[in-house]
PDB file of C-alpha atoms in Angstrom:
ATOM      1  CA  UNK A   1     146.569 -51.165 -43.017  1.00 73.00           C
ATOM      2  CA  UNK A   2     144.528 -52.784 -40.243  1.00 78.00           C
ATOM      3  CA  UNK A   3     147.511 -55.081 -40.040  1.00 80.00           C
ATOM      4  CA  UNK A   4     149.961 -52.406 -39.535  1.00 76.00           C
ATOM      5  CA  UNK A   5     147.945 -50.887 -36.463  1.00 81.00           C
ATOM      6  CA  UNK A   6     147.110 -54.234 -35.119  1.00 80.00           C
ATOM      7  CA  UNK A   7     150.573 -54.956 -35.009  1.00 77.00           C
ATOM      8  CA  UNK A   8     151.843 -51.770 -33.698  1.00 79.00           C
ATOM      9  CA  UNK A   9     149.246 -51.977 -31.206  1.00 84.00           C
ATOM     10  CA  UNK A  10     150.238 -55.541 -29.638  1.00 86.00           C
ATOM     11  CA  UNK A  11     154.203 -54.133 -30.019  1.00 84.00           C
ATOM     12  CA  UNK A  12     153.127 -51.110 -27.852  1.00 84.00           C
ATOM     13  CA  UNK A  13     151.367 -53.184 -25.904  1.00 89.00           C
ATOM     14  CA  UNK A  14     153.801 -56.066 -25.057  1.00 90.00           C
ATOM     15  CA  UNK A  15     156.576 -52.870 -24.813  1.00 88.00           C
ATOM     16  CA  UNK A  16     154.602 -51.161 -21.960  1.00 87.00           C
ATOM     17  CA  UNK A  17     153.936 -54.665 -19.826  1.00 90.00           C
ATOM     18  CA  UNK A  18     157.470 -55.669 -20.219  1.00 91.00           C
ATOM     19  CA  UNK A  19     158.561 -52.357 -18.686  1.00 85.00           C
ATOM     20  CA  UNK A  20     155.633 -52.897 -16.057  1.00 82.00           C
ATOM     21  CA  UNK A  21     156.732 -56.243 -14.855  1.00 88.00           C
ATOM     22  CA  UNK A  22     160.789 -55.438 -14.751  1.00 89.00           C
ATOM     23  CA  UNK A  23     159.608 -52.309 -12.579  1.00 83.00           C
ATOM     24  CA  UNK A  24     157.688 -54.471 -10.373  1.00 87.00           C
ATOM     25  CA  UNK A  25     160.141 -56.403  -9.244  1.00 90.00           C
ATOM     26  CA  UNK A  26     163.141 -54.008  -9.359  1.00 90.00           C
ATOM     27  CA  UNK A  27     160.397 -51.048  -7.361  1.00 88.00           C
ATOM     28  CA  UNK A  28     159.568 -54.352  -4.794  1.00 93.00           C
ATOM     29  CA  UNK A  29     163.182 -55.324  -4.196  1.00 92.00           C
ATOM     30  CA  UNK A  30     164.779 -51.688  -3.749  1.00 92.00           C
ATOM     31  CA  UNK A  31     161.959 -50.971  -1.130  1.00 93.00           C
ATOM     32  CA  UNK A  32     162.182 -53.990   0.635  1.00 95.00           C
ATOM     33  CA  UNK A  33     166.089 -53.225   1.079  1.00 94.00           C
ATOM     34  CA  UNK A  34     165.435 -49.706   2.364  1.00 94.00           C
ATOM     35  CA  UNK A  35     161.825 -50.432   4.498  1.00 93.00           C
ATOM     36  CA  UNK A  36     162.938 -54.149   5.751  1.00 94.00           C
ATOM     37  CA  UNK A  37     159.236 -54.659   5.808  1.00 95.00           C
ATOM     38  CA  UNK A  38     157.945 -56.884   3.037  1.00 95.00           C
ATOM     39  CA  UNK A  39     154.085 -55.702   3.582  1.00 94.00           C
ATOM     40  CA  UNK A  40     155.035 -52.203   3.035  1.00 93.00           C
ATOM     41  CA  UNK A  41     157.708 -53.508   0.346  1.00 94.00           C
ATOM     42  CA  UNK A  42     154.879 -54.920  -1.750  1.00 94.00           C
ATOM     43  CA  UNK A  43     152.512 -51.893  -1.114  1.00 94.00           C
ATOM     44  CA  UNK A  44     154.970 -49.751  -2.798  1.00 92.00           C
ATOM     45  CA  UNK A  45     155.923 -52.638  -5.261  1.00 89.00           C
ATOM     46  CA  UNK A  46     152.656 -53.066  -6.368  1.00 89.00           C
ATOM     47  CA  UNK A  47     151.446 -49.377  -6.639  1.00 91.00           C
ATOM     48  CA  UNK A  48     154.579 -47.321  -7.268  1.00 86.00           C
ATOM     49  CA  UNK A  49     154.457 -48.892 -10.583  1.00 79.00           C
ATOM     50  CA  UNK A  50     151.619 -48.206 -11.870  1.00 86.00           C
ATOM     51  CA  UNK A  51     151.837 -44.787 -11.585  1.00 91.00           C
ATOM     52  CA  UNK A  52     154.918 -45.078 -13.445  1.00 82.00           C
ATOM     53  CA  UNK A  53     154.218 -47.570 -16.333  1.00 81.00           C
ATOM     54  CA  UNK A  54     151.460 -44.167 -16.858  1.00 91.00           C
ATOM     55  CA  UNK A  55     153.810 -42.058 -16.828  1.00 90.00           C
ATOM     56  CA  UNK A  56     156.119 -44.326 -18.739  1.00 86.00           C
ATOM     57  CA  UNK A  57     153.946 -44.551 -21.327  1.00 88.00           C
ATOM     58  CA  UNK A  58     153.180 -40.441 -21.602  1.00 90.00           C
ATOM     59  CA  UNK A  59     157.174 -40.387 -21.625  1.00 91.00           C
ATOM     60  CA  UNK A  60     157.919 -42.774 -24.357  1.00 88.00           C
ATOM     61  CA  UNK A  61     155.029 -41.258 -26.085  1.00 89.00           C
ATOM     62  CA  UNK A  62     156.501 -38.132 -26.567  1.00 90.00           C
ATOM     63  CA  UNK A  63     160.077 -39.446 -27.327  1.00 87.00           C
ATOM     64  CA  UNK A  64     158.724 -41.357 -29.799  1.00 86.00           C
ATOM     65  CA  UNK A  65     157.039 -38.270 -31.950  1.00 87.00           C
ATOM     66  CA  UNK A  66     160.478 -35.885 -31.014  1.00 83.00           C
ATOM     67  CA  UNK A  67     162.846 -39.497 -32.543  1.00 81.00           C
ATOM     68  CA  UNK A  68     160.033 -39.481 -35.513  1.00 82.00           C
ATOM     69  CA  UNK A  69     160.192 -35.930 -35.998  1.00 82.00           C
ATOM     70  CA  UNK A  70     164.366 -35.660 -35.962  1.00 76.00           C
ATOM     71  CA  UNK A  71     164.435 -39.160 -38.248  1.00 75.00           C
ATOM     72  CA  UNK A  72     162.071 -37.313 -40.813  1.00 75.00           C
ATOM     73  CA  UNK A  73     164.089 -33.797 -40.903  1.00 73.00           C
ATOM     74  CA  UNK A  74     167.759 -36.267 -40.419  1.00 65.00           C
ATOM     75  CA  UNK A  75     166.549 -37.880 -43.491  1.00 61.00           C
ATOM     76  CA  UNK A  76     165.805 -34.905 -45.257  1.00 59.00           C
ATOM     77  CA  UNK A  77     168.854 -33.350 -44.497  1.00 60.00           C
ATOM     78  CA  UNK A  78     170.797 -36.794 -45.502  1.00 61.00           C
ATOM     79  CA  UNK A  79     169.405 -35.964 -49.175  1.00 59.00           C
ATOM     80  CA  UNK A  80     169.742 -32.621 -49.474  1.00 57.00           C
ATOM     81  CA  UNK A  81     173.857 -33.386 -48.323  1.00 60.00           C
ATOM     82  CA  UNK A  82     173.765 -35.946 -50.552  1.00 56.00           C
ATOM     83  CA  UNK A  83     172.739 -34.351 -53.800  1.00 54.00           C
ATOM     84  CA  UNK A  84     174.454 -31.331 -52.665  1.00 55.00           C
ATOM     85  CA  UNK A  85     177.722 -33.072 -53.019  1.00 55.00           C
ATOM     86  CA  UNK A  86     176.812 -34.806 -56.437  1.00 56.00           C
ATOM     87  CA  UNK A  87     175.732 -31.176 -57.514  1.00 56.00           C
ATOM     88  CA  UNK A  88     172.114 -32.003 -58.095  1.00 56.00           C
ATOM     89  CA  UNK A  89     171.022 -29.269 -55.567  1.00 53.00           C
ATOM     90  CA  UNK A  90     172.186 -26.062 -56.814  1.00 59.00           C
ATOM     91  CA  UNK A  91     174.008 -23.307 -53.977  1.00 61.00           C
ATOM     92  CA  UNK A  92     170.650 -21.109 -54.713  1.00 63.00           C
ATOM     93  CA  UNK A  93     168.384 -24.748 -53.744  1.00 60.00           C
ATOM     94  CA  UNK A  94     170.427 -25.099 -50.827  1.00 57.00           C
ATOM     95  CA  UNK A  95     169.923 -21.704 -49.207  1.00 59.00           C
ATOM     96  CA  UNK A  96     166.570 -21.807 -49.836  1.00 58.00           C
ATOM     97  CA  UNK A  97     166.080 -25.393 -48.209  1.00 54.00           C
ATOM     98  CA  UNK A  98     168.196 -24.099 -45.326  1.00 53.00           C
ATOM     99  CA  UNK A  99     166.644 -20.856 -45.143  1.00 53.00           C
ATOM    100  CA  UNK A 100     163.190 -22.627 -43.572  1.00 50.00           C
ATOM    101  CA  UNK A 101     164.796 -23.221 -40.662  1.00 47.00           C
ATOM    102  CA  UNK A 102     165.598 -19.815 -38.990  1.00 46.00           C
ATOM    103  CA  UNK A 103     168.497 -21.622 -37.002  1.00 44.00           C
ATOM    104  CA  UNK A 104     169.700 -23.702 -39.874  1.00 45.00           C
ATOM    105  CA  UNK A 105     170.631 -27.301 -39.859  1.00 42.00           C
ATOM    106  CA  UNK A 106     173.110 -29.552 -39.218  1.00 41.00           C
ATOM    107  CA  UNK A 107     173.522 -33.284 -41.303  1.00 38.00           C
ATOM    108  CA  UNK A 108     174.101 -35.232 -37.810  1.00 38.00           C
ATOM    109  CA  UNK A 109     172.757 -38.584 -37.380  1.00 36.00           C
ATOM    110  CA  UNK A 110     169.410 -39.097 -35.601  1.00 40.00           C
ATOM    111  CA  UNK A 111     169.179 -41.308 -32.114  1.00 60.00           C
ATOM    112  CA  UNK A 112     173.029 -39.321 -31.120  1.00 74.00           C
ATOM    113  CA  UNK A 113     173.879 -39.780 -27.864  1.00 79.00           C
ATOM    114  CA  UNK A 114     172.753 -36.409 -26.674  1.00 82.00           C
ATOM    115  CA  UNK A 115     169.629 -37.779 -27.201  1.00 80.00           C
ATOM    116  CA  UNK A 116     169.771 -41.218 -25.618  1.00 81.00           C
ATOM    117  CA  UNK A 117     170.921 -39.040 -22.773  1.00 85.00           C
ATOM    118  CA  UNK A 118     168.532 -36.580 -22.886  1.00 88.00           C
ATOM    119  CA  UNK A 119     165.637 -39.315 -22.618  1.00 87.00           C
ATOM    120  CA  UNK A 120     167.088 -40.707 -19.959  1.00 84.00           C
ATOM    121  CA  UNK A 121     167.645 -38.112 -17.833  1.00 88.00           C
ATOM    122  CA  UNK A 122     163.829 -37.294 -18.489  1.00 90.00           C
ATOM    123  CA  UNK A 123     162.923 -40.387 -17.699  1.00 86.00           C
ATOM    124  CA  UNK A 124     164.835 -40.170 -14.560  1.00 83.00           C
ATOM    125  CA  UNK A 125     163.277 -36.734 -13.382  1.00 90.00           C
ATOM    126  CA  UNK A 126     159.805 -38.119 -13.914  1.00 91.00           C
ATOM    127  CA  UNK A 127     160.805 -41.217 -12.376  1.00 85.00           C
ATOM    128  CA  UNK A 128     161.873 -39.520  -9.190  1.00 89.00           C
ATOM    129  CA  UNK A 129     158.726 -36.907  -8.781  1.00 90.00           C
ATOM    130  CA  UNK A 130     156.662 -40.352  -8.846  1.00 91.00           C
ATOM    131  CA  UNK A 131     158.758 -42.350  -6.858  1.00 88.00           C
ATOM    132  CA  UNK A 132     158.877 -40.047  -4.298  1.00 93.00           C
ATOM    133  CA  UNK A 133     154.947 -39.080  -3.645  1.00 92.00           C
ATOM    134  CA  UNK A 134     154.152 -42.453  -3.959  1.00 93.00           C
ATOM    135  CA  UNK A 135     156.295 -43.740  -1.577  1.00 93.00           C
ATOM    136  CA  UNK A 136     155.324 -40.646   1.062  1.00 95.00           C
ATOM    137  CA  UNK A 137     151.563 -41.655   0.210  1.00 94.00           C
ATOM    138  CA  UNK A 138     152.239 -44.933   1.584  1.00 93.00           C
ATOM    139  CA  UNK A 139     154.740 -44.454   4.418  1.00 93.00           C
ATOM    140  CA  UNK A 140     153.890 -40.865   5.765  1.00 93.00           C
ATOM    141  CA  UNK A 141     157.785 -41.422   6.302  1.00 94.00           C
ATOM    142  CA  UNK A 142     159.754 -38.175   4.023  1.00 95.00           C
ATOM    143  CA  UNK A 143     162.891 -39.717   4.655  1.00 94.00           C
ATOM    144  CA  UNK A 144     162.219 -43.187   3.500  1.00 94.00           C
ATOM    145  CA  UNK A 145     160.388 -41.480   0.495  1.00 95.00           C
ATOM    146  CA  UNK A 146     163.272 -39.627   0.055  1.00 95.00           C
ATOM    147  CA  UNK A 147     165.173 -42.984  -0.024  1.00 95.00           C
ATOM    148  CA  UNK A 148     163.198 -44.771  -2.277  1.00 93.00           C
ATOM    149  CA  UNK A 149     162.527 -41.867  -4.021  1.00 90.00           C
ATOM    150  CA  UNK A 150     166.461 -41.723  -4.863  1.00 92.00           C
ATOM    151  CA  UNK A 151     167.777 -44.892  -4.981  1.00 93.00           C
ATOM    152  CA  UNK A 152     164.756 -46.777  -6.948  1.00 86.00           C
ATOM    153  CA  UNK A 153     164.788 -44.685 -10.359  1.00 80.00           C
ATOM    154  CA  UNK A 154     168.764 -44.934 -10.095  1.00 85.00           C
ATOM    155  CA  UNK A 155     168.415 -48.485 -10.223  1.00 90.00           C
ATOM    156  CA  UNK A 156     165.449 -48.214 -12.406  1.00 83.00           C
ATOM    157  CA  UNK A 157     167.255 -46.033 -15.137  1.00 82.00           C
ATOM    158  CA  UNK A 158     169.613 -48.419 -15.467  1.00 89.00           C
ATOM    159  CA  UNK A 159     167.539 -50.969 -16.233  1.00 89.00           C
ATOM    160  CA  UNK A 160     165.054 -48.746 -17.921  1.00 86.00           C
ATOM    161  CA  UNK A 161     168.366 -47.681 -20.368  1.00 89.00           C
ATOM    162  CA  UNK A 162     168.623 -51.720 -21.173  1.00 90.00           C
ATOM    163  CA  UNK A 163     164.874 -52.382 -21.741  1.00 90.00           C
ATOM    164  CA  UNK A 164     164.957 -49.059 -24.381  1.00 89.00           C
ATOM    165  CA  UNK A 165     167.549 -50.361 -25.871  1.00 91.00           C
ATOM    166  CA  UNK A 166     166.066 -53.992 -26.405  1.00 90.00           C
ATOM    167  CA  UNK A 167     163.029 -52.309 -27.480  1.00 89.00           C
ATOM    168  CA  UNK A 168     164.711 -50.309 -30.357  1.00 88.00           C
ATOM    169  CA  UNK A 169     166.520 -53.314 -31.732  1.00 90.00           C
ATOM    170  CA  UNK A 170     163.551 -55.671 -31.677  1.00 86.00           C
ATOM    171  CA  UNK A 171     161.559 -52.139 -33.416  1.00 84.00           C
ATOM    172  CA  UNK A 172     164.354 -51.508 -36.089  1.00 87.00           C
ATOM    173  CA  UNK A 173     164.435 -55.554 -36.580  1.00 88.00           C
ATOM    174  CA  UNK A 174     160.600 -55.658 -37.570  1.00 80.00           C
ATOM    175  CA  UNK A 175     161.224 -52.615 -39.640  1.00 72.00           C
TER     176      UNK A 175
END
């Protein structure tokens, strides 16, 4: 058991300074191309991202108890289909095992991509609100927040979309 947490504590851990150091140098370059001034480039660099490898971490967080909580009812429903089908589960076991739910259920496949989406498109809205005051806290200049505020979690989505992605396969490997 202490193995188990000790490992998934050095997996969250390596997870969240992986993310930190890709958006480091992707937050450094993107406001370097929009400020042209390296001083302020590494100001925003330096802080804008740890604000957001907080945040980050809040965000995954929660993803990661909504993915738990849709694997645990997807595999649930997976059985109930299943024994359904070889008649196990009577029509009268069914209803009642569908009748918890007050909207019912469906048998679809968790980690869809309505929910890839749906975390990124978080991610991108919390990456913005962050982006943005951090960069007006250090520039006093709304439109080059406004810049950086748009163009860095663009850039940082995508890359944000690859590192989840990594993350999940190296996860599902050690599983």
């Amino acid at each position: 058991m202490v193995t188990l947490i000790l490992s998934t504590a050095r997996q969250l851990a390596l997870k969240i300074a992986s993310y930190g150091v890709m958006h480091l140098i992707v937050a450094i370059i993107v406001a370097f191309a929009i400020t042209r001034d390296i001083r302020l480039a590494l100001a925003i660099g330096m802080v804008e991202p740890f604000f957001q490898t907080i945040a980050y971490t809040i965000h995954d967080r929660i993803w990661h108890v909504i993915e738990k909580r849709r694997l645990e009812s997807g595999l649930k429903e997976a059985a109930e289909a299943f024994t359904s089908r070889l008649g196990v589960m009577s029509p009268e076991e069914q209803l009642r095992a569908h009748s918890t739910c007050p909207s019912g259920h469906s048998h679809a496949l968790p980690r869809s991509f309505k929910q890839i989406a749906l975390k990124t498109v978080t991610y991108g809205i919390m990456h913005f609100a962050v982006a943005v005051a951090v960069a007006y806290v250090l520039t006093r200049d709304i439109r080059a927040a406004l810049a950086i505020g748009l163009i860095e979690p663009l850039v940082q989505t995508v890359f944000f979309t690859i590192h989840d992605r990594v993350w999940n396969r190296v996860e599902n490997n050690r599983a």
